Amino acid sequence: MSTVEVTPAPRSAAERPAPRPPRRRSRVRRRVSPLRVLGTAVVWLFTAVNLLVLYWLLVSSFKTPVEIFTQPFQLPRQWFVVGQPLRNFAYAWNQAGFGSAFLTTVLLVAAAAVSVVALAAPAAYVLTRLGVRGANVLTNFVAVGMGVPFQTVIVPLFVAMAAVGLTDNLLGLYLIYVALSLPFTVFLLTGFFRSLPDELEEAAALDGASPLRTFASIMLPLARGGLLTALILNAVGLWNETLLAIVFLHDNANFTLGRALFTFYGAASYQSEYGGLVAGITIVVLPMLALYLVLARRIIAGLTLGAGK
């Protein structure tokens, strides 16, 4: 006889057993490292001190000299009462020459930063992608150039630039900025070009593209994150540069912001124009601070990509 399988009738919702509650995963207590706690505390302390200094700088740029020394952390009042809240900035911009120095610095830094990236990008591409004999040696040689402090070459540079008549000249300072910034930029961009996939380059070669066209049409767009990071880092570094400007520039018409601030510091101590001095420092600091705050995530991501690969 054939057996007939009887399928049990489905249970109603009331007869079904209640589902078991999910098991709670036992929480494993992570051991707190004293070194980690100490490091976090130091970072937050350093951040708090810097924020306090930034607050003091901003509020002091709107104060009279008396308020700066007697009420360092209070809000400004005197210049607002007399209806001249921007008096310190106007003095620094017009009387101390920060207006012309600001324009000079913008043009000089922009030209130098773009030139450095334009020269370093093909150099890094050649060292990492074209299989040039001795590329590793050349890359190490570039890295050694990063370790040479530029303070040690100021005297030979001054003698050489004086011999060709490029002292107290913006063109001479531009050439020095480009030359001293190239080792770091080439070393930074080698990491980006080394991380790019080889398949795209091989496909371009199969299509008959020359190395120059491959570099310009394929590799440069892929490495735009690294190029932008290098451009911003060079701009920030050159904007804050002061020592080379002090050594090579002597005419007020050629002063950069760092050089104008150095000169104004000596004059402000005799004239007690400390409000204008602090306003001048603010003019120097704020543009690059704002640029970094806007592009901080892109800079960090670019550095991490270049270092990670």
PDB file of C-alpha atoms in Angstrom:
ATOM      1  CA  MET A   1       0.000   0.000   0.000  1.00  0.00           C
ATOM      2  CA  SER A   2       1.180   3.448  -0.790  1.00  0.00           C
ATOM      3  CA  THR A   3       1.559   5.768   2.125  1.00  0.00           C
ATOM      4  CA  VAL A   4      -0.057   9.152   1.915  1.00  0.00           C
ATOM      5  CA  GLU A   5       1.770  12.009   3.517  1.00  0.00           C
ATOM      6  CA  VAL A   6      -0.474  14.313   5.457  1.00  0.00           C
ATOM      7  CA  THR A   7       0.670  17.902   5.557  1.00  0.00           C
ATOM      8  CA  PRO A   8      -0.162  19.499   8.912  1.00  0.00           C
ATOM      9  CA  ALA A   9      -2.395  22.495   8.753  1.00  0.00           C
ATOM     10  CA  PRO A  10      -0.627  25.799   9.271  1.00  0.00           C
ATOM     11  CA  ARG A  11      -0.838  27.154  12.761  1.00  0.00           C
ATOM     12  CA  SER A  12      -2.690  30.306  13.447  1.00  0.00           C
ATOM     13  CA  ALA A  13      -0.844  33.341  14.643  1.00  0.00           C
ATOM     14  CA  ALA A  14      -2.112  32.768  18.178  1.00  0.00           C
ATOM     15  CA  GLU A  15      -0.758  29.174  18.258  1.00  0.00           C
ATOM     16  CA  ARG A  16       2.685  30.002  16.930  1.00  0.00           C
ATOM     17  CA  PRO A  17       5.405  30.185  19.551  1.00  0.00           C
ATOM     18  CA  ALA A  18       6.756  33.600  20.252  1.00  0.00           C
ATOM     19  CA  PRO A  19      10.085  34.291  18.579  1.00  0.00           C
ATOM     20  CA  ARG A  20      13.105  34.104  20.768  1.00  0.00           C
ATOM     21  CA  PRO A  21      14.639  37.417  21.631  1.00  0.00           C
ATOM     22  CA  PRO A  22      18.000  37.982  19.944  1.00  0.00           C
ATOM     23  CA  ARG A  23      20.977  37.153  22.022  1.00  0.00           C
ATOM     24  CA  ARG A  24      22.844  40.110  23.233  1.00  0.00           C
ATOM     25  CA  ARG A  25      26.434  40.057  22.314  1.00  0.00           C
ATOM     26  CA  SER A  26      28.600  40.221  25.300  1.00  0.00           C
ATOM     27  CA  ARG A  27      30.346  43.530  25.306  1.00  0.00           C
ATOM     28  CA  VAL A  28      34.060  43.172  25.497  1.00  0.00           C
ATOM     29  CA  ARG A  29      35.514  45.957  27.497  1.00  0.00           C
ATOM     30  CA  ARG A  30      38.376  47.467  25.660  1.00  0.00           C
ATOM     31  CA  ARG A  31      41.332  48.190  27.756  1.00  0.00           C
ATOM     32  CA  VAL A  32      42.022  51.903  27.816  1.00  0.00           C
ATOM     33  CA  SER A  33      45.641  52.625  27.055  1.00  0.00           C
ATOM     34  CA  PRO A  34      47.195  55.298  29.290  1.00  0.00           C
ATOM     35  CA  LEU A  35      49.379  56.395  26.384  1.00  0.00           C
ATOM     36  CA  ARG A  36      46.289  56.906  24.201  1.00  0.00           C
ATOM     37  CA  VAL A  37      44.595  58.973  26.906  1.00  0.00           C
ATOM     38  CA  LEU A  38      47.711  61.075  27.357  1.00  0.00           C
ATOM     39  CA  GLY A  39      48.048  61.611  23.593  1.00  0.00           C
ATOM     40  CA  THR A  40      44.396  62.649  23.283  1.00  0.00           C
ATOM     41  CA  ALA A  41      44.753  65.071  26.178  1.00  0.00           C
ATOM     42  CA  VAL A  42      47.868  66.621  24.636  1.00  0.00           C
ATOM     43  CA  VAL A  43      46.149  67.046  21.247  1.00  0.00           C
ATOM     44  CA  TRP A  44      43.098  68.720  22.807  1.00  0.00           C
ATOM     45  CA  LEU A  45      45.308  70.939  24.955  1.00  0.00           C
ATOM     46  CA  PHE A  46      47.324  71.978  21.915  1.00  0.00           C
ATOM     47  CA  THR A  47      44.104  72.708  19.992  1.00  0.00           C
ATOM     48  CA  ALA A  48      42.683  74.765  22.868  1.00  0.00           C
ATOM     49  CA  VAL A  49      45.870  76.844  23.146  1.00  0.00           C
ATOM     50  CA  ASN A  50      45.863  77.551  19.423  1.00  0.00           C
ATOM     51  CA  LEU A  51      42.199  78.533  19.460  1.00  0.00           C
ATOM     52  CA  LEU A  52      42.892  80.859  22.389  1.00  0.00           C
ATOM     53  CA  VAL A  53      45.774  82.483  20.507  1.00  0.00           C
ATOM     54  CA  LEU A  54      43.590  82.862  17.416  1.00  0.00           C
ATOM     55  CA  TYR A  55      40.828  84.461  19.486  1.00  0.00           C
ATOM     56  CA  TRP A  56      43.324  86.884  21.046  1.00  0.00           C
ATOM     57  CA  LEU A  57      44.699  87.770  17.615  1.00  0.00           C
ATOM     58  CA  LEU A  58      41.278  88.501  16.151  1.00  0.00           C
ATOM     59  CA  VAL A  59      39.956  90.610  19.026  1.00  0.00           C
ATOM     60  CA  SER A  60      43.254  92.476  19.493  1.00  0.00           C
ATOM     61  CA  SER A  61      43.262  93.561  15.862  1.00  0.00           C
ATOM     62  CA  PHE A  62      40.246  95.775  16.682  1.00  0.00           C
ATOM     63  CA  LYS A  63      41.655  97.254  19.914  1.00  0.00           C
ATOM     64  CA  THR A  64      43.714 100.259  20.919  1.00  0.00           C
ATOM     65  CA  PRO A  65      47.208  99.599  22.327  1.00  0.00           C
ATOM     66  CA  VAL A  66      45.935 100.302  25.846  1.00  0.00           C
ATOM     67  CA  GLU A  67      43.170  97.710  25.499  1.00  0.00           C
ATOM     68  CA  ILE A  68      45.608  95.135  24.101  1.00  0.00           C
ATOM     69  CA  PHE A  69      47.759  95.246  27.240  1.00  0.00           C
ATOM     70  CA  THR A  70      45.147  95.959  29.911  1.00  0.00           C
ATOM     71  CA  GLN A  71      42.224  93.868  28.570  1.00  0.00           C
ATOM     72  CA  PRO A  72      43.839  91.147  26.448  1.00  0.00           C
ATOM     73  CA  PHE A  73      40.870  88.746  26.295  1.00  0.00           C
ATOM     74  CA  GLN A  74      37.936  91.125  26.483  1.00  0.00           C
ATOM     75  CA  LEU A  75      35.982  92.249  23.447  1.00  0.00           C
ATOM     76  CA  PRO A  76      37.154  95.472  21.745  1.00  0.00           C
ATOM     77  CA  ARG A  77      35.323  98.686  22.585  1.00  0.00           C
ATOM     78  CA  GLN A  78      37.227 101.943  22.039  1.00  0.00           C
ATOM     79  CA  TRP A  79      37.460 102.002  18.231  1.00  0.00           C
ATOM     80  CA  PHE A  80      33.797 100.969  17.969  1.00  0.00           C
ATOM     81  CA  VAL A  81      32.770 103.837  20.273  1.00  0.00           C
ATOM     82  CA  VAL A  82      34.493 106.454  18.107  1.00  0.00           C
ATOM     83  CA  GLY A  83      33.109 104.879  14.919  1.00  0.00           C
ATOM     84  CA  GLN A  84      36.397 103.523  13.522  1.00  0.00           C
ATOM     85  CA  PRO A  85      36.232  99.739  14.041  1.00  0.00           C
ATOM     86  CA  LEU A  86      38.595  99.010  11.105  1.00  0.00           C
ATOM     87  CA  ARG A  87      41.111 101.704  11.993  1.00  0.00           C
ATOM     88  CA  ASN A  88      43.961  99.236  12.674  1.00  0.00           C
ATOM     89  CA  PHE A  89      43.433  97.405   9.384  1.00  0.00           C
ATOM     90  CA  ALA A  90      43.295 100.679   7.455  1.00  0.00           C
ATOM     91  CA  TYR A  91      46.552 101.816   9.068  1.00  0.00           C
ATOM     92  CA  ALA A  92      48.326  98.536   8.287  1.00  0.00           C
ATOM     93  CA  TRP A  93      46.955  98.423   4.743  1.00  0.00           C
ATOM     94  CA  ASN A  94      47.751 102.020   3.775  1.00  0.00           C
ATOM     95  CA  GLN A  95      50.445 103.371   6.095  1.00  0.00           C
ATOM     96  CA  ALA A  96      52.482 100.198   6.624  1.00  0.00           C
ATOM     97  CA  GLY A  97      52.368  99.129   2.976  1.00  0.00           C
ATOM     98  CA  PHE A  98      50.424  95.907   3.441  1.00  0.00           C
ATOM     99  CA  GLY A  99      48.172  96.756   0.488  1.00  0.00           C
ATOM    100  CA  SER A 100      50.921  96.616  -2.141  1.00  0.00           C
ATOM    101  CA  ALA A 101      52.662  93.772  -0.294  1.00  0.00           C
ATOM    102  CA  PHE A 102      49.455  91.730  -0.356  1.00  0.00           C
ATOM    103  CA  LEU A 103      49.135  92.060  -4.139  1.00  0.00           C
ATOM    104  CA  THR A 104      52.828  91.267  -4.627  1.00  0.00           C
ATOM    105  CA  THR A 105      52.572  88.183  -2.431  1.00  0.00           C
ATOM    106  CA  VAL A 106      49.462  86.885  -4.207  1.00  0.00           C
ATOM    107  CA  LEU A 107      51.077  87.191  -7.648  1.00  0.00           C
ATOM    108  CA  LEU A 108      54.449  85.827  -6.545  1.00  0.00           C
ATOM    109  CA  VAL A 109      53.061  82.856  -4.611  1.00  0.00           C
ATOM    110  CA  ALA A 110      50.564  81.960  -7.344  1.00  0.00           C
ATOM    111  CA  ALA A 111      53.227  82.052 -10.059  1.00  0.00           C
ATOM    112  CA  ALA A 112      55.755  80.084  -7.992  1.00  0.00           C
ATOM    113  CA  ALA A 113      53.278  77.416  -6.810  1.00  0.00           C
ATOM    114  CA  VAL A 114      51.891  76.814 -10.311  1.00  0.00           C
ATOM    115  CA  SER A 115      55.397  76.674 -11.798  1.00  0.00           C
ATOM    116  CA  VAL A 116      56.570  74.193  -9.169  1.00  0.00           C
ATOM    117  CA  VAL A 117      53.671  71.822  -9.839  1.00  0.00           C
ATOM    118  CA  ALA A 118      54.051  72.238 -13.616  1.00  0.00           C
ATOM    119  CA  LEU A 119      57.726  71.216 -13.390  1.00  0.00           C
ATOM    120  CA  ALA A 120      57.357  68.537 -10.721  1.00  0.00           C
ATOM    121  CA  ALA A 121      54.455  66.653 -12.361  1.00  0.00           C
ATOM    122  CA  PRO A 122      56.310  65.534 -15.521  1.00  0.00           C
ATOM    123  CA  ALA A 123      59.462  64.852 -13.497  1.00  0.00           C
ATOM    124  CA  ALA A 124      57.544  62.581 -11.098  1.00  0.00           C
ATOM    125  CA  TYR A 125      55.810  60.861 -14.027  1.00  0.00           C
ATOM    126  CA  VAL A 126      59.103  60.120 -15.752  1.00  0.00           C
ATOM    127  CA  LEU A 127      60.675  58.793 -12.556  1.00  0.00           C
ATOM    128  CA  THR A 128      57.785  56.442 -11.772  1.00  0.00           C
ATOM    129  CA  ARG A 129      56.124  55.369 -15.047  1.00  0.00           C
ATOM    130  CA  LEU A 130      58.582  55.333 -17.962  1.00  0.00           C
ATOM    131  CA  GLY A 131      61.140  52.905 -16.587  1.00  0.00           C
ATOM    132  CA  VAL A 132      64.057  55.300 -16.884  1.00  0.00           C
ATOM    133  CA  ARG A 133      67.389  53.750 -15.975  1.00  0.00           C
ATOM    134  CA  GLY A 134      68.511  54.978 -12.569  1.00  0.00           C
ATOM    135  CA  ALA A 135      65.079  56.314 -11.654  1.00  0.00           C
ATOM    136  CA  ASN A 136      65.326  54.994  -8.111  1.00  0.00           C
ATOM    137  CA  VAL A 137      68.689  56.675  -7.632  1.00  0.00           C
ATOM    138  CA  LEU A 138      67.320  59.951  -8.946  1.00  0.00           C
ATOM    139  CA  THR A 139      64.282  59.687  -6.669  1.00  0.00           C
ATOM    140  CA  ASN A 140      66.542  59.119  -3.664  1.00  0.00           C
ATOM    141  CA  PHE A 141      68.642  62.067  -4.759  1.00  0.00           C
ATOM    142  CA  VAL A 142      65.525  64.238  -4.810  1.00  0.00           C
ATOM    143  CA  ALA A 143      64.597  62.977  -1.344  1.00  0.00           C
ATOM    144  CA  VAL A 144      68.045  63.970  -0.082  1.00  0.00           C
ATOM    145  CA  GLY A 145      67.380  67.487  -1.353  1.00  0.00           C
ATOM    146  CA  MET A 146      64.399  67.671   1.001  1.00  0.00           C
ATOM    147  CA  GLY A 147      66.685  67.156   3.985  1.00  0.00           C
ATOM    148  CA  VAL A 148      68.980  70.080   3.219  1.00  0.00           C
ATOM    149  CA  PRO A 149      67.858  73.136   5.245  1.00  0.00           C
ATOM    150  CA  PHE A 150      67.546  76.128   2.961  1.00  0.00           C
ATOM    151  CA  GLN A 151      69.156  78.272   5.680  1.00  0.00           C
ATOM    152  CA  THR A 152      72.477  76.572   4.880  1.00  0.00           C
ATOM    153  CA  VAL A 153      72.423  77.695   1.235  1.00  0.00           C
ATOM    154  CA  ILE A 154      71.330  81.309   1.722  1.00  0.00           C
ATOM    155  CA  VAL A 155      74.866  82.743   1.516  1.00  0.00           C
ATOM    156  CA  PRO A 156      75.826  80.832  -1.688  1.00  0.00           C
ATOM    157  CA  LEU A 157      72.449  81.726  -3.162  1.00  0.00           C
ATOM    158  CA  PHE A 158      72.920  85.405  -2.374  1.00  0.00           C
ATOM    159  CA  VAL A 159      76.390  85.433  -3.915  1.00  0.00           C
ATOM    160  CA  ALA A 160      75.147  83.676  -7.059  1.00  0.00           C
ATOM    161  CA  MET A 161      72.081  85.892  -7.433  1.00  0.00           C
ATOM    162  CA  ALA A 162      74.143  89.036  -6.846  1.00  0.00           C
ATOM    163  CA  ALA A 163      76.531  87.958  -9.600  1.00  0.00           C
ATOM    164  CA  VAL A 164      73.695  87.915 -12.135  1.00  0.00           C
ATOM    165  CA  GLY A 165      71.940  91.004 -10.752  1.00  0.00           C
ATOM    166  CA  LEU A 166      68.870  89.267  -9.323  1.00  0.00           C
ATOM    167  CA  THR A 167      69.031  90.481  -5.733  1.00  0.00           C
ATOM    168  CA  ASP A 168      66.291  92.872  -4.604  1.00  0.00           C
ATOM    169  CA  ASN A 169      64.312  91.507  -7.521  1.00  0.00           C
ATOM    170  CA  LEU A 170      61.023  89.614  -7.528  1.00  0.00           C
ATOM    171  CA  LEU A 171      62.187  87.472 -10.434  1.00  0.00           C
ATOM    172  CA  GLY A 172      65.174  86.292  -8.430  1.00  0.00           C
ATOM    173  CA  LEU A 173      62.988  85.456  -5.421  1.00  0.00           C
ATOM    174  CA  TYR A 174      60.577  83.635  -7.737  1.00  0.00           C
ATOM    175  CA  LEU A 175      63.398  81.461  -9.103  1.00  0.00           C
ATOM    176  CA  ILE A 176      64.598  80.680  -5.575  1.00  0.00           C
ATOM    177  CA  TYR A 177      61.085  79.728  -4.450  1.00  0.00           C
ATOM    178  CA  VAL A 178      60.679  77.366  -7.403  1.00  0.00           C
ATOM    179  CA  ALA A 179      64.096  75.759  -6.987  1.00  0.00           C
ATOM    180  CA  LEU A 180      63.765  75.167  -3.243  1.00  0.00           C
ATOM    181  CA  SER A 181      60.201  73.817  -3.511  1.00  0.00           C
ATOM    182  CA  LEU A 182      60.863  71.290  -6.284  1.00  0.00           C
ATOM    183  CA  PRO A 183      62.399  68.420  -4.204  1.00  0.00           C
ATOM    184  CA  PHE A 184      59.427  68.127  -1.860  1.00  0.00           C
ATOM    185  CA  THR A 185      56.880  68.443  -4.668  1.00  0.00           C
ATOM    186  CA  VAL A 186      58.566  65.842  -6.889  1.00  0.00           C
ATOM    187  CA  PHE A 187      58.826  63.418  -3.984  1.00  0.00           C
ATOM    188  CA  LEU A 188      55.163  63.990  -3.093  1.00  0.00           C
ATOM    189  CA  LEU A 189      53.886  63.464  -6.637  1.00  0.00           C
ATOM    190  CA  THR A 190      55.892  60.291  -7.194  1.00  0.00           C
ATOM    191  CA  GLY A 191      53.580  58.593  -4.700  1.00  0.00           C
ATOM    192  CA  PHE A 192      50.495  59.633  -6.647  1.00  0.00           C
ATOM    193  CA  PHE A 193      51.780  58.593 -10.055  1.00  0.00           C
ATOM    194  CA  ARG A 194      53.060  55.305  -8.660  1.00  0.00           C
ATOM    195  CA  SER A 195      49.562  54.509  -7.361  1.00  0.00           C
ATOM    196  CA  LEU A 196      47.866  54.881 -10.760  1.00  0.00           C
ATOM    197  CA  PRO A 197      46.855  51.637 -12.556  1.00  0.00           C
ATOM    198  CA  ASP A 198      49.085  50.338 -15.349  1.00  0.00           C
ATOM    199  CA  GLU A 199      46.173  49.076 -17.471  1.00  0.00           C
ATOM    200  CA  LEU A 200      45.186  52.561 -18.656  1.00  0.00           C
ATOM    201  CA  GLU A 201      48.710  53.322 -19.738  1.00  0.00           C
ATOM    202  CA  GLU A 202      48.964  50.016 -21.620  1.00  0.00           C
ATOM    203  CA  ALA A 203      45.627  50.625 -23.347  1.00  0.00           C
ATOM    204  CA  ALA A 204      46.782  54.073 -24.437  1.00  0.00           C
ATOM    205  CA  ALA A 205      49.993  52.581 -25.839  1.00  0.00           C
ATOM    206  CA  LEU A 206      47.985  49.993 -27.808  1.00  0.00           C
ATOM    207  CA  ASP A 207      45.914  52.806 -29.282  1.00  0.00           C
ATOM    208  CA  GLY A 208      49.103  54.464 -30.485  1.00  0.00           C
ATOM    209  CA  ALA A 209      49.244  57.320 -27.958  1.00  0.00           C
ATOM    210  CA  SER A 210      52.679  58.762 -27.288  1.00  0.00           C
ATOM    211  CA  PRO A 211      54.007  59.008 -23.706  1.00  0.00           C
ATOM    212  CA  LEU A 212      53.449  62.767 -23.786  1.00  0.00           C
ATOM    213  CA  ARG A 213      49.823  62.391 -24.859  1.00  0.00           C
ATOM    214  CA  THR A 214      49.276  59.634 -22.295  1.00  0.00           C
ATOM    215  CA  PHE A 215      50.656  61.869 -19.586  1.00  0.00           C
ATOM    216  CA  ALA A 216      48.591  64.914 -20.588  1.00  0.00           C
ATOM    217  CA  SER A 217      45.303  63.166 -21.432  1.00  0.00           C
ATOM    218  CA  ILE A 218      45.160  60.266 -18.976  1.00  0.00           C
ATOM    219  CA  MET A 219      47.614  60.525 -16.109  1.00  0.00           C
ATOM    220  CA  LEU A 220      47.205  64.199 -15.246  1.00  0.00           C
ATOM    221  CA  PRO A 221      43.404  64.003 -14.838  1.00  0.00           C
ATOM    222  CA  LEU A 222      43.777  60.904 -12.669  1.00  0.00           C
ATOM    223  CA  ALA A 223      46.370  62.612 -10.470  1.00  0.00           C
ATOM    224  CA  ARG A 224      44.451  65.890 -10.066  1.00  0.00           C
ATOM    225  CA  GLY A 225      43.967  65.194  -6.335  1.00  0.00           C
ATOM    226  CA  GLY A 226      47.707  64.989  -5.822  1.00  0.00           C
ATOM    227  CA  LEU A 227      48.343  68.018  -8.014  1.00  0.00           C
ATOM    228  CA  LEU A 228      45.852  70.094  -6.036  1.00  0.00           C
ATOM    229  CA  THR A 229      47.361  68.941  -2.743  1.00  0.00           C
ATOM    230  CA  ALA A 230      50.859  69.856  -3.912  1.00  0.00           C
ATOM    231  CA  LEU A 231      49.631  73.232  -5.158  1.00  0.00           C
ATOM    232  CA  ILE A 232      47.963  74.108  -1.848  1.00  0.00           C
ATOM    233  CA  LEU A 233      50.887  72.974   0.291  1.00  0.00           C
ATOM    234  CA  ASN A 234      53.325  75.014  -1.783  1.00  0.00           C
ATOM    235  CA  ALA A 235      51.049  78.052  -1.656  1.00  0.00           C
ATOM    236  CA  VAL A 236      50.746  77.869   2.123  1.00  0.00           C
ATOM    237  CA  GLY A 237      54.487  77.413   2.603  1.00  0.00           C
ATOM    238  CA  LEU A 238      55.490  80.220   0.247  1.00  0.00           C
ATOM    239  CA  TRP A 239      52.869  82.596   1.635  1.00  0.00           C
ATOM    240  CA  ASN A 240      54.379  82.289   5.116  1.00  0.00           C
ATOM    241  CA  GLU A 241      58.009  82.494   3.947  1.00  0.00           C
ATOM    242  CA  THR A 242      59.931  85.403   5.495  1.00  0.00           C
ATOM    243  CA  LEU A 243      63.659  84.675   5.792  1.00  0.00           C
ATOM    244  CA  LEU A 244      64.423  84.578   2.067  1.00  0.00           C
ATOM    245  CA  ALA A 245      62.390  87.743   1.512  1.00  0.00           C
ATOM    246  CA  ILE A 246      64.350  89.525   4.256  1.00  0.00           C
ATOM    247  CA  VAL A 247      67.678  88.526   2.705  1.00  0.00           C
ATOM    248  CA  PHE A 248      66.881  89.177  -0.962  1.00  0.00           C
ATOM    249  CA  LEU A 249      64.417  92.115  -0.864  1.00  0.00           C
ATOM    250  CA  HIS A 250      65.329  95.633   0.270  1.00  0.00           C
ATOM    251  CA  ASP A 251      63.101  97.970  -1.754  1.00  0.00           C
ATOM    252  CA  ASN A 252      59.725  98.688  -0.167  1.00  0.00           C
ATOM    253  CA  ALA A 253      58.009  98.412  -3.559  1.00  0.00           C
ATOM    254  CA  ASN A 254      59.020  94.734  -3.779  1.00  0.00           C
ATOM    255  CA  PHE A 255      58.130  93.693  -0.244  1.00  0.00           C
ATOM    256  CA  THR A 256      56.081  90.582   0.349  1.00  0.00           C
ATOM    257  CA  LEU A 257      53.735  90.331   3.329  1.00  0.00           C
ATOM    258  CA  GLY A 258      56.321  88.600   5.491  1.00  0.00           C
ATOM    259  CA  ARG A 259      58.945  91.213   4.627  1.00  0.00           C
ATOM    260  CA  ALA A 260      56.508  94.097   5.217  1.00  0.00           C
ATOM    261  CA  LEU A 261      55.499  92.637   8.573  1.00  0.00           C
ATOM    262  CA  PHE A 262      59.146  92.332   9.626  1.00  0.00           C
ATOM    263  CA  THR A 263      59.791  95.981   8.749  1.00  0.00           C
ATOM    264  CA  PHE A 264      56.574  97.167  10.382  1.00  0.00           C
ATOM    265  CA  TYR A 265      57.469  95.343  13.588  1.00  0.00           C
ATOM    266  CA  GLY A 266      60.513  97.545  14.080  1.00  0.00           C
ATOM    267  CA  ALA A 267      58.557 100.729  13.379  1.00  0.00           C
ATOM    268  CA  ALA A 268      55.572  99.765  15.542  1.00  0.00           C
ATOM    269  CA  SER A 269      57.743  99.344  18.635  1.00  0.00           C
ATOM    270  CA  TYR A 270      58.814 102.990  18.392  1.00  0.00           C
ATOM    271  CA  GLN A 271      55.396 104.373  17.459  1.00  0.00           C
ATOM    272  CA  SER A 272      53.436 102.199  19.908  1.00  0.00           C
ATOM    273  CA  GLU A 273      51.271 101.159  16.971  1.00  0.00           C
ATOM    274  CA  TYR A 274      50.591  97.701  18.354  1.00  0.00           C
ATOM    275  CA  GLY A 275      47.006  97.627  17.126  1.00  0.00           C
ATOM    276  CA  GLY A 276      48.143  98.108  13.544  1.00  0.00           C
ATOM    277  CA  LEU A 277      50.860  95.497  14.073  1.00  0.00           C
ATOM    278  CA  VAL A 278      48.353  92.895  15.249  1.00  0.00           C
ATOM    279  CA  ALA A 279      46.083  93.812  12.336  1.00  0.00           C
ATOM    280  CA  GLY A 280      49.022  93.248   9.983  1.00  0.00           C
ATOM    281  CA  ILE A 281      49.617  89.817  11.494  1.00  0.00           C
ATOM    282  CA  THR A 282      45.926  89.062  10.978  1.00  0.00           C
ATOM    283  CA  ILE A 283      46.174  90.068   7.316  1.00  0.00           C
ATOM    284  CA  VAL A 284      49.061  87.614   6.906  1.00  0.00           C
ATOM    285  CA  VAL A 285      47.463  84.722   8.799  1.00  0.00           C
ATOM    286  CA  LEU A 286      43.784  84.767   7.843  1.00  0.00           C
ATOM    287  CA  PRO A 287      43.961  84.078   4.062  1.00  0.00           C
ATOM    288  CA  MET A 288      45.911  80.851   4.437  1.00  0.00           C
ATOM    289  CA  LEU A 289      43.921  79.833   7.496  1.00  0.00           C
ATOM    290  CA  ALA A 290      40.681  80.261   5.560  1.00  0.00           C
ATOM    291  CA  LEU A 291      42.113  78.373   2.579  1.00  0.00           C
ATOM    292  CA  TYR A 292      43.173  75.469   4.776  1.00  0.00           C
ATOM    293  CA  LEU A 293      39.820  75.304   6.568  1.00  0.00           C
ATOM    294  CA  VAL A 294      37.990  75.168   3.245  1.00  0.00           C
ATOM    295  CA  LEU A 295      40.277  72.559   1.661  1.00  0.00           C
ATOM    296  CA  ALA A 296      41.487  70.661   4.743  1.00  0.00           C
ATOM    297  CA  ARG A 297      39.589  67.474   3.900  1.00  0.00           C
ATOM    298  CA  ARG A 298      40.918  67.426   0.343  1.00  0.00           C
ATOM    299  CA  ILE A 299      44.491  68.038   1.532  1.00  0.00           C
ATOM    300  CA  ILE A 300      44.360  65.254   4.123  1.00  0.00           C
ATOM    301  CA  ALA A 301      42.740  62.837   1.669  1.00  0.00           C
ATOM    302  CA  GLY A 302      45.371  63.628  -0.935  1.00  0.00           C
ATOM    303  CA  LEU A 303      48.258  63.118   1.470  1.00  0.00           C
ATOM    304  CA  THR A 304      46.763  59.852   2.731  1.00  0.00           C
ATOM    305  CA  LEU A 305      46.325  58.518  -0.819  1.00  0.00           C
ATOM    306  CA  GLY A 306      49.855  59.362  -1.775  1.00  0.00           C
ATOM    307  CA  ALA A 307      51.305  57.827   1.385  1.00  0.00           C
ATOM    308  CA  GLY A 308      49.096  54.752   1.441  1.00  0.00           C
ATOM    309  CA  LYS A 309      49.946  53.575  -2.052  1.00  0.00           C
TER     310      LYS A 309
END
